Coordinates of C-alpha atoms in Angstrom, one line a residue:
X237 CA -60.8 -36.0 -15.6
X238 CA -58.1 -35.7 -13.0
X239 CA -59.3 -32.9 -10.0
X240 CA -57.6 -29.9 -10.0
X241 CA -54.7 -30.1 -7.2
X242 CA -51.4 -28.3 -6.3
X243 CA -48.2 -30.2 -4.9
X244 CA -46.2 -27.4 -3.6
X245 CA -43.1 -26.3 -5.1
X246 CA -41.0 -25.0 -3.0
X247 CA -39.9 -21.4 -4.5
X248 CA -37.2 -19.4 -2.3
X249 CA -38.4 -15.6 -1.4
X250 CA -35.7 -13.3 -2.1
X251 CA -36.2 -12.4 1.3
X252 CA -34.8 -15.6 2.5
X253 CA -31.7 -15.5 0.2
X254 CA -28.6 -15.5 1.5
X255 CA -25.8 -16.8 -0.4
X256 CA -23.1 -14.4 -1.0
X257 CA -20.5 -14.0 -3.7
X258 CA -17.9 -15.7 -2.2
X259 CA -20.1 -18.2 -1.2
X260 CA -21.6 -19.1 -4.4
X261 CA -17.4 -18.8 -5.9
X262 CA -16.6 -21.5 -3.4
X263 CA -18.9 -23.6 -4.2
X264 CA -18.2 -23.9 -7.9
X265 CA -14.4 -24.0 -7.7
X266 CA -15.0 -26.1 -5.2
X267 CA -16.9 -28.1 -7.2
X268 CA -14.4 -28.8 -9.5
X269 CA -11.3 -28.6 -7.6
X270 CA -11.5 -32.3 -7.2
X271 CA -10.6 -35.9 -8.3
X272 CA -12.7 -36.3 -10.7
X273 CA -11.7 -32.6 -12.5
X274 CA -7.6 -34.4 -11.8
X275 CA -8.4 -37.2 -13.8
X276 CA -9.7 -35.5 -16.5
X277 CA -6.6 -33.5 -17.0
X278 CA -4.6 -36.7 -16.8
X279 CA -6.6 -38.2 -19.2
X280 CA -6.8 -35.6 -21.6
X281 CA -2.7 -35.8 -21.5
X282 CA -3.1 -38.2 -24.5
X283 CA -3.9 -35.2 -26.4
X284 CA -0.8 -33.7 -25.8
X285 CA -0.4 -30.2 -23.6
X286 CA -0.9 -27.4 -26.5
X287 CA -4.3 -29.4 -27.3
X288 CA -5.0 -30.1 -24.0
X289 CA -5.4 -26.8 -22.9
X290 CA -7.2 -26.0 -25.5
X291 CA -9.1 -28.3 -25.6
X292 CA -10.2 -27.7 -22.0
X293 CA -10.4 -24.2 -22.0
X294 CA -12.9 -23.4 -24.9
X295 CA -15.1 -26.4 -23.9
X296 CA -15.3 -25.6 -20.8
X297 CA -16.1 -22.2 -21.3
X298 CA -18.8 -22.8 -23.9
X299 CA -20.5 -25.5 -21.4
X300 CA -20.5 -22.8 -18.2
X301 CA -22.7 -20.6 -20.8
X302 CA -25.2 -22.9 -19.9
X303 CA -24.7 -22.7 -16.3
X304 CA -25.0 -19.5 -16.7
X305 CA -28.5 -19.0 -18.4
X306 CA -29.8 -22.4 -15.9
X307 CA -28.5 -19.5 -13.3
X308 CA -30.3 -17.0 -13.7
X309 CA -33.8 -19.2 -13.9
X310 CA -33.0 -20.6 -11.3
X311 CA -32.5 -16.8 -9.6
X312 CA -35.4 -15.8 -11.7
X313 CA -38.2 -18.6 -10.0
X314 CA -35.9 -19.6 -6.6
X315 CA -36.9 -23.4 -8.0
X316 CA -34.1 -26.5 -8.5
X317 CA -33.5 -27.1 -12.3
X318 CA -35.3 -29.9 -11.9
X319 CA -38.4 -28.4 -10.8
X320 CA -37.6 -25.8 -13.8
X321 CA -37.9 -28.6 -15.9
X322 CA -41.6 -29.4 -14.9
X323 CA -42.3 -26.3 -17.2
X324 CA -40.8 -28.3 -20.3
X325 CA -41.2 -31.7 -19.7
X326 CA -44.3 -31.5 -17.8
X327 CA -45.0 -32.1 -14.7
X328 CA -44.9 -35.9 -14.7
X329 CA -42.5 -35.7 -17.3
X330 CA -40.1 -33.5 -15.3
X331 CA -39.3 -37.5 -13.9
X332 CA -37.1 -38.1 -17.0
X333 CA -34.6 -35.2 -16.3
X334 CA -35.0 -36.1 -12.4
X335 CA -33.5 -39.9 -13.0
X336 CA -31.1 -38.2 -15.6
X337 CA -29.7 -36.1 -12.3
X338 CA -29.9 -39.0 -9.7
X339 CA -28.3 -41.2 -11.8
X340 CA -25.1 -38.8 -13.3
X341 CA -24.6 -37.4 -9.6
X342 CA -24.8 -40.5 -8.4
X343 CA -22.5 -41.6 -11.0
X344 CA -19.8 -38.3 -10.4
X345 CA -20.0 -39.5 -6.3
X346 CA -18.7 -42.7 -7.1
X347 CA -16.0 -41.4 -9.0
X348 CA -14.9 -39.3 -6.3
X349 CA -15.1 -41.2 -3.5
X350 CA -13.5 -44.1 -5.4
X351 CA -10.3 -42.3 -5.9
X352 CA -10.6 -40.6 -2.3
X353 CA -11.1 -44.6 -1.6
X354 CA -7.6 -45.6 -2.9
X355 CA -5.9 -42.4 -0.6
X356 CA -7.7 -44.2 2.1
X357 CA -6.3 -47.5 1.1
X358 CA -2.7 -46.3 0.2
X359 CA -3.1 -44.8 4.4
X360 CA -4.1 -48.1 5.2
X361 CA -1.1 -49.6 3.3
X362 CA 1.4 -47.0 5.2
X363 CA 0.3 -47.2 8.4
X364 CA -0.7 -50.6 8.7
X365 CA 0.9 -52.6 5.6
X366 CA -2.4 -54.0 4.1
X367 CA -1.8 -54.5 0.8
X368 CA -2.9 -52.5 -2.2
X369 CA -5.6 -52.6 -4.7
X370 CA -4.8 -55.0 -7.5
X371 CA -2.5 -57.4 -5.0
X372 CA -4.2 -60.1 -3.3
X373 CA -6.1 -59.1 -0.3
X374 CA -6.3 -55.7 -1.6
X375 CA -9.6 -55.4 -1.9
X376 CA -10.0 -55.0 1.9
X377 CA -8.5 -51.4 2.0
X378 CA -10.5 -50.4 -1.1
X379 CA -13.9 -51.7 0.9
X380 CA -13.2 -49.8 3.9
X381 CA -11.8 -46.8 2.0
X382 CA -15.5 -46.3 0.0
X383 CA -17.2 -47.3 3.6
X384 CA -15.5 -44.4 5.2
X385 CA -16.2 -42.1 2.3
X386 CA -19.8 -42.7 2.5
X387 CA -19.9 -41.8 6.3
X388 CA -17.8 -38.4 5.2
X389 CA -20.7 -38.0 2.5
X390 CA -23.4 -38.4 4.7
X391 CA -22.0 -35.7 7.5
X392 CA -21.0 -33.2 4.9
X393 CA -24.5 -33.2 3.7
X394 CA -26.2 -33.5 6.9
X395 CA -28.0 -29.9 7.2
X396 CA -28.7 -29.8 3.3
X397 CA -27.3 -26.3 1.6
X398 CA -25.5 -24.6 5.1
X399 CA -23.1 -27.7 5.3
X400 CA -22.2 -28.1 1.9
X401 CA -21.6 -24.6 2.1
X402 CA -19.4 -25.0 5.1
X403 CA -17.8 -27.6 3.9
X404 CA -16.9 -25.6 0.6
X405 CA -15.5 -22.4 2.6
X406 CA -13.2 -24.8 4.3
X407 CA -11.9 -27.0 1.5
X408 CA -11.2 -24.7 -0.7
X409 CA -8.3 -23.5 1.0
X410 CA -7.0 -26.8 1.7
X411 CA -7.7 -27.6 -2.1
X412 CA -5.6 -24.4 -2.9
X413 CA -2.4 -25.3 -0.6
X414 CA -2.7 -28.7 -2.0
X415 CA -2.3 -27.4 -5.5
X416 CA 0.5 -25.3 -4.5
X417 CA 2.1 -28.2 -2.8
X418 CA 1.8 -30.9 -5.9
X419 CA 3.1 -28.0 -8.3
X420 CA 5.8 -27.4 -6.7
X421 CA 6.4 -31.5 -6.6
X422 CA 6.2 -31.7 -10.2
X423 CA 8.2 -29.1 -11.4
X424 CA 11.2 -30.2 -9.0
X425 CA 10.8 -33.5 -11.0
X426 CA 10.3 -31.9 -14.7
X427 CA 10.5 -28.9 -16.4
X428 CA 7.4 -27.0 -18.1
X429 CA 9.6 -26.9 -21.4
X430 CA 9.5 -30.6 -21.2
X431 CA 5.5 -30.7 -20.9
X432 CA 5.1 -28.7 -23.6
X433 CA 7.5 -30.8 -25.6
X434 CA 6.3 -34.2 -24.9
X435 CA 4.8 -36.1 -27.6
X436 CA 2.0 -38.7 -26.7
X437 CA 2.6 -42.3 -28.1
X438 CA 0.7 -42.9 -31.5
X439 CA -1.2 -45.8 -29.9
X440 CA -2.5 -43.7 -27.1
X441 CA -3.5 -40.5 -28.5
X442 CA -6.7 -39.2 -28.1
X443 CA -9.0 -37.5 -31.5
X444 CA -9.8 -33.7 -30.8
X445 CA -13.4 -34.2 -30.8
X446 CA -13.9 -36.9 -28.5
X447 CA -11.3 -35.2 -26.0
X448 CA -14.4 -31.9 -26.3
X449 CA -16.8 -34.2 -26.1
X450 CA -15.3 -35.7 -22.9
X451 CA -14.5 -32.5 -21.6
X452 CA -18.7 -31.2 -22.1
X453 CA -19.7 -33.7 -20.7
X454 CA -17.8 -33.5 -18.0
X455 CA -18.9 -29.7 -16.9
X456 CA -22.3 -30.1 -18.5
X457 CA -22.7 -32.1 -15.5
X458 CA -22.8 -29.1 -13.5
X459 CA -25.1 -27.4 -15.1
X460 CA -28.1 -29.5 -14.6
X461 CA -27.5 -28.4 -10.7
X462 CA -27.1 -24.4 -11.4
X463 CA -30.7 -23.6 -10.3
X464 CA -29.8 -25.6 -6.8
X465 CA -27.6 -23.0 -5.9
X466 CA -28.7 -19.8 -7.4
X467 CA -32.3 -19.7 -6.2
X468 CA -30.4 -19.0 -2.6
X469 CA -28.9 -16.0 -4.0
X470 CA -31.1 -12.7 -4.3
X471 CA -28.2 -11.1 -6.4
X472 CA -28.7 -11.0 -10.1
X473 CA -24.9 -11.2 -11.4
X474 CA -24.7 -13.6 -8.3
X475 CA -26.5 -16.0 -10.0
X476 CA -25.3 -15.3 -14.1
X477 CA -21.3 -14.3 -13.2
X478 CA -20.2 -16.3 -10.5
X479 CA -21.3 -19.7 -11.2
X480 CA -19.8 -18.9 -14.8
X481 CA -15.9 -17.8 -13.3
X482 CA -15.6 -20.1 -10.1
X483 CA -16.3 -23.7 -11.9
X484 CA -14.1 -22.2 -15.0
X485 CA -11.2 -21.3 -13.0
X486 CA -12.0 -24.6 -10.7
X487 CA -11.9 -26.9 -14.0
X488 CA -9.2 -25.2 -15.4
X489 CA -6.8 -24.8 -12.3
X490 CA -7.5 -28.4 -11.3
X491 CA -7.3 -30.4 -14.7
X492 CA -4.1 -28.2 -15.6
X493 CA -2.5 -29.9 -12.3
X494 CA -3.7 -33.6 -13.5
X495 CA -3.0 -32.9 -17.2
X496 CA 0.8 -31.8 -15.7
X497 CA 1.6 -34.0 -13.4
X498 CA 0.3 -37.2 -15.4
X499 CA 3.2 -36.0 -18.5
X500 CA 5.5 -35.5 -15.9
X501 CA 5.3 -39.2 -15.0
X502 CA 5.3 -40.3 -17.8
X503 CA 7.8 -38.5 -18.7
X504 CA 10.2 -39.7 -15.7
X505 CA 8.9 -43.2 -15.8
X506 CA 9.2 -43.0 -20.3
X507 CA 5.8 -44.4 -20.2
X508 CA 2.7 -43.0 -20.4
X509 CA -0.7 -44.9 -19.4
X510 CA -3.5 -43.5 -18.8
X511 CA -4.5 -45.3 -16.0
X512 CA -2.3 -43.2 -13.7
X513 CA -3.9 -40.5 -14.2
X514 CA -5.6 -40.2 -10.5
X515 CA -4.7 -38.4 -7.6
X516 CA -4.0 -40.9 -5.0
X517 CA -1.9 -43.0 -7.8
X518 CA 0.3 -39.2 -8.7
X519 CA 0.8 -38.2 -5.4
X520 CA 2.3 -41.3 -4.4
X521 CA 4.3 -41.7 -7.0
X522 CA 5.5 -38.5 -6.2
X523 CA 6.1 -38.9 -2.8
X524 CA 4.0 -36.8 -1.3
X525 CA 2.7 -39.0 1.5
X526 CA -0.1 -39.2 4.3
X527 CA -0.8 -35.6 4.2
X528 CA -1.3 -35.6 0.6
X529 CA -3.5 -38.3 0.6
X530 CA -6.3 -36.9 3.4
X531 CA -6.1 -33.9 1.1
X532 CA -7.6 -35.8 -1.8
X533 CA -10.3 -37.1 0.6
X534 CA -11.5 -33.9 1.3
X535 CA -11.6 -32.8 -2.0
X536 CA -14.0 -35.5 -3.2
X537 CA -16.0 -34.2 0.4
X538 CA -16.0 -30.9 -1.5
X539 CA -17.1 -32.0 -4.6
X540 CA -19.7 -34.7 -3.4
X541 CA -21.6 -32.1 -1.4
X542 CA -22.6 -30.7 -4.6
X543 CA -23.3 -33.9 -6.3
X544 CA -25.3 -35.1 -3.6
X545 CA -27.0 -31.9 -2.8
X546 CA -28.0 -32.1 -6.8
X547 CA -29.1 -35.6 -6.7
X548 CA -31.2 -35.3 -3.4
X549 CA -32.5 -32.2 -5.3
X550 CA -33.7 -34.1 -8.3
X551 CA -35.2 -37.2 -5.6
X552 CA -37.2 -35.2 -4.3
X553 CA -39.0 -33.3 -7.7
X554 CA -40.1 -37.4 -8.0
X555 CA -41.3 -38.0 -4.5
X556 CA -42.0 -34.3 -3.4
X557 CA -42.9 -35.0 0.1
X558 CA -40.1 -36.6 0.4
X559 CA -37.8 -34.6 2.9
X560 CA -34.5 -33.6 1.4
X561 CA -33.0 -34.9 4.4
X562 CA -34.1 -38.6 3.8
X563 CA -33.2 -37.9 0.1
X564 CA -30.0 -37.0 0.8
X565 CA -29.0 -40.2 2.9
X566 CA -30.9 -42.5 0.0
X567 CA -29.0 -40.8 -2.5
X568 CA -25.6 -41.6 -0.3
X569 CA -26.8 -45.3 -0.2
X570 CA -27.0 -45.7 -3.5
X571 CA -23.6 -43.6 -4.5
X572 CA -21.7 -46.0 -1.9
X573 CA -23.1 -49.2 -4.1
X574 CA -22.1 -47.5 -7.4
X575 CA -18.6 -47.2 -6.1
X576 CA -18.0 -50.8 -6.1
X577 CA -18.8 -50.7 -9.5
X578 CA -15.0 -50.3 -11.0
X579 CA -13.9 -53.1 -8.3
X580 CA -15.5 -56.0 -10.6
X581 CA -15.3 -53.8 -14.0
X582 CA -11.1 -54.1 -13.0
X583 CA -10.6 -50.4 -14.6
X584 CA -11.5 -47.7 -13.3
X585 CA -10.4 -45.4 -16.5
X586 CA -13.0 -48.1 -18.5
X587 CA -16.0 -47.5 -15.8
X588 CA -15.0 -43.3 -16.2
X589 CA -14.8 -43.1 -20.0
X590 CA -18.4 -45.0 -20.8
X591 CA -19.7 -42.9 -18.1
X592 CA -18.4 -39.7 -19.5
X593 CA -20.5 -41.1 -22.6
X594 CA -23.4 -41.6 -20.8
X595 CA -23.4 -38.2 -19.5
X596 CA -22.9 -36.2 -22.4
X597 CA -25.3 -38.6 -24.2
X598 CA -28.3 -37.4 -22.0
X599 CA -27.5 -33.9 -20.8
X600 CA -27.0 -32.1 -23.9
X601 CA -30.5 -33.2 -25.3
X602 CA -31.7 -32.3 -21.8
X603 CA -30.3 -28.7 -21.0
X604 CA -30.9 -27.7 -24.8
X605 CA -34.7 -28.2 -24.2
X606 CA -34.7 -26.5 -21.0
X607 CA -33.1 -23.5 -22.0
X608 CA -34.9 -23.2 -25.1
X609 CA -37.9 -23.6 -23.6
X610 CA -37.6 -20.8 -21.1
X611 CA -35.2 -18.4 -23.0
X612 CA -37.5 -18.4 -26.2
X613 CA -40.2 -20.3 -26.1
X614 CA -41.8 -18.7 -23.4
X615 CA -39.8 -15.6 -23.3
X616 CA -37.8 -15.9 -19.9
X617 CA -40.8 -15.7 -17.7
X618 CA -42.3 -18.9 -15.7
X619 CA -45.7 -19.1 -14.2
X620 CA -44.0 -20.6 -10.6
X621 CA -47.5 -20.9 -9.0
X622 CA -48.6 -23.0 -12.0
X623 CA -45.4 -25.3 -11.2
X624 CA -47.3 -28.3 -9.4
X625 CA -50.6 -27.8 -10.7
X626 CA -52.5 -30.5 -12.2
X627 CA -54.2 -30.0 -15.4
X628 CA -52.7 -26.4 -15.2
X629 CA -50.6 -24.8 -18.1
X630 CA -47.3 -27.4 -17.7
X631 CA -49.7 -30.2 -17.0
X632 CA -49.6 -30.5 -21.1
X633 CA -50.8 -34.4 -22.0
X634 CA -51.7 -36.5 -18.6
X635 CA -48.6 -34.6 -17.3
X636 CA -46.4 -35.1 -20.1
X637 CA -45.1 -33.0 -22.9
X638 CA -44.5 -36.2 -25.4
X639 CA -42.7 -33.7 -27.8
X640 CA -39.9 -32.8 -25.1
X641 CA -39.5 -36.7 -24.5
X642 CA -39.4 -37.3 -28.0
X643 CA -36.4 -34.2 -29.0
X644 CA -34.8 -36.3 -25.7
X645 CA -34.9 -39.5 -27.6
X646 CA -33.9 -38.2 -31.0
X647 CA -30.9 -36.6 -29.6
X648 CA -29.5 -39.5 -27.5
X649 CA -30.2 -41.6 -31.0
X650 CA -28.1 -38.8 -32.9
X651 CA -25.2 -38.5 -30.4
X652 CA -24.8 -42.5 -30.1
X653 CA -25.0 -42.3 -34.4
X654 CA -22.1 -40.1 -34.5
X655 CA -20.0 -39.4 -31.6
X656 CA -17.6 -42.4 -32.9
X657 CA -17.4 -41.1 -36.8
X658 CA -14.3 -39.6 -37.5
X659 CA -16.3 -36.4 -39.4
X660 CA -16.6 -35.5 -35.3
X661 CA -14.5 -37.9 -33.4
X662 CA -11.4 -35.6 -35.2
X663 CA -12.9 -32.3 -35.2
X664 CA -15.5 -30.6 -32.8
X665 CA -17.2 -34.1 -31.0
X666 CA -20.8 -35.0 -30.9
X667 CA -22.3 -32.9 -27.8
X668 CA -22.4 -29.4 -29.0
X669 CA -24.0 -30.4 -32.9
X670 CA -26.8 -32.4 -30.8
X671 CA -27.4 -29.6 -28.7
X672 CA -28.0 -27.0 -31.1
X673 CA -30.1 -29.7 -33.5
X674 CA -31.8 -30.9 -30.3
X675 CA -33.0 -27.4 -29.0
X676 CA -33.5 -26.1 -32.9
X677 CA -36.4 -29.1 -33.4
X678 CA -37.6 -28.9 -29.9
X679 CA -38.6 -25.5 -31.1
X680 CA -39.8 -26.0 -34.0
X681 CA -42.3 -28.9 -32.8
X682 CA -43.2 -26.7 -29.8
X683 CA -43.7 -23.7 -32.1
X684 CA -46.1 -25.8 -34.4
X685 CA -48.1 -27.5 -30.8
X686 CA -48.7 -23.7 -29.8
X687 CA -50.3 -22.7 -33.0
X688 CA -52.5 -25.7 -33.3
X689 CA -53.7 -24.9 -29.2
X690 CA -53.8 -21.0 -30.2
X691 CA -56.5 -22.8 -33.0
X692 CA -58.3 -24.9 -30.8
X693 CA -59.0 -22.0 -28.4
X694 CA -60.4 -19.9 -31.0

């Protein structure tokens, strides 16, 4: 029998609180006024405009729910998510969801910083003349691109949550001129009659369901790192409300400027791939030059402090005396190795879309058994001194809740079963169905596990 021990879990006092409103807004549209958020909206452009928007509107919307309600626990015990999920998964289980964040932040940083890598390189190719990605010798601005990124990364996360604040306050309104700047650029080139008009090539257009699917996956992303950010807030509606409106309006305002500018090229150019559907490869095509491009770099700066902050986060629910600090620059290390990734793939838009199905294959098993866990299960209320304890009430089996990893399994099986059948390919995707099956049997297991303990203790 294991002795009876605490690891400290780091709960925040409301008296220690002090993110605002308008802090906590910049951070989420901040969030998602970036490169990634772009090339979503150029991707989904192979959906046409009228389903785009859809499309990216009522996904989105239905995803930042679930920010929401991972809000408010997180406001509710001042914990990460990913100590939250101690509670579910058990405290040695809570590991699963941990790699689950490392590896998806880690994931969205490298998208990021590899299209902040090409600005970098298309500088390069400017100022000094090296030669581009895809030419020969173009890997060398590509290399030092990422290189320079990953120093960015590592100062904008240097003092942990008041820098990636900073960083937010400043970038977003940089981010917003930007926008300004490249809609203006667009619509001198097409008009938004011709967007709405445009008619994607048969061969190219994307199925309903796996545009929502791509779309969930992309902001469930987010949600996984809710609980990072609203334990710092002492304000209820701070912590529900905001997160909620600021990475909406951020996903919508940014992937409407991708999903616009990518049919306006291909509209000009009379073809439409889908491959030009980042930043640094629109803004040069549209001429908008240096400027532009340092922009785009400190949008994925924006962007990457939360990623990074989420991911160091999630390191250090595995190795809790680990300093977030060090977890932070580890996390950076590994980000900047990921980033290569697409340079031996030889497409990035590949690399993205099987990540995108890697994301939403984990995280809506994941968040569906977190929230119903806390939200019904155990009717919104936490023990957070138990969080830690061994052999205390999450300690469950050796520190595992085996039914939790078993919904987890069964709803990655489901989602790989069905996300390419046209019954949800064409119609509402994959992630939402295995949410609602996932956290619907997570209950029902869990309910039947409490009555057979409620038994045993009679």
């Amino acid at each position: 029998m294991e002795d009876k021990q605490h690891t400290p879990i780091l709960s925040i006092p409301m008296k220690s609180r002090r993110t605002t409103r308008w802090d906590m807004f910049a951070t989420w549209v901040g969030a998602n006024a970036n490169n990634g958020t772009w090339f979503v909206g150029g991707v989904l452009a192979a959906c046409g405009f009228a389903v785009a928007m859809k499309v990216l509107v009522l996904s989105s919307a239905l995803s930042y729910v679930f920010l929401s309600l991972i809000g408010y626990i997180g406001y509710k015990t001042g914990v990460s998510t990913m100590a939250i999920s101690r509670a579910s998964f058990g405290e040695r289980g809570s590991y699963l969801p941990s790699l689950v964040n490392i590896t998806q932040f880690i994931g969205w940083t490298a998208v990021n910083t590899f299209i902040a890598a090409q600005s970098v390189s298309l500088i390069f190719h400017q100022l000094l003349h090296w030669p581009l990605w895809g030419q020969p010798g173009g890997d060398r601005g590509l290399v030092v691109g990422i290189l320079i990124m990953s120093v960015l990364h590592i100062l904008s996360v240097s003092s942990g949550s008041r820098s990636v604040q900073l960083i937010e306050r400043i970038g977003i309104v940089l981010v917003f001129i930007f926008v300004l700047w490249e809609s203006v650029a667009v619509f001198k080139t097409v008009s938004m009659d011709q967007i709405i008009g445009w008619h994607v090539p048969a061969k190219a257009r994307m199925a309903t369901g796996a545009a929502i699917d791509y779309v969930a996956a992309f902001n469930l992303a987010w949600v996984t790192a809710g609980a990072d950010f609203t334990r710092f807030t002492s304000i209820k509606n701070n912590a529900i409300h905001t997160p909620f409106w600021g990475a909406l309006i951020g996903v919508v305002w940014f992937a409407f400027i991708g999903l616009i500018s990518t049919i306006s090229i291909a509209i000009s150019s009379g073809v439409y791939n889908a491959n030009n559907s980042d930043p640094s490869t629109i803004a040069s095509k549209l001429g908008l030059g240096v400027v532009a491009f340092l922009v785009i770099i400190l949008t994925s700066m924006t962007a990457n402090a939360v990623n990074l902050l989420a991911a160091g986060s999630a390191l250090s629910n595995i190795f809790i005396r680990l300093r977030l600090k060090y977890s932070l620059w580890i996390v950076v290390l590994l980000a900047t190795i990921v980033t290569f990734i697409p340079m031996f793939v030889g497409s990035f838009l590949d690399t993205f879309e099987s990540f995108l199905d890697y994301v939403g294959m984990v995280l809506g098993p994941t968040i569906a058994i977190i929230c119903t866990d806390f939200y019904i299960r155990a009717h919104r209320h936490y023990e957070v001194k138990q969080l830690g304890l061994i052999n205390g009430k999450y300690w469950y089996h050796h520190g595992f809740n085996w039914i939790a990893y078993l919904v987890f399994a069964l709803g990655v099986a489901f989602f790989i079963a069905v996300h390419q059948m046209p019954l949800f390919a064409n119609t509402v995707g994959a992630t939402f169905v295995d949410m609602v099956l996932s956290g619907l049997l997570y209950y029902i297991l869990m309910a039947i596990y409490d009555r057979k303990g409620a038994r045993h203790a009679n």
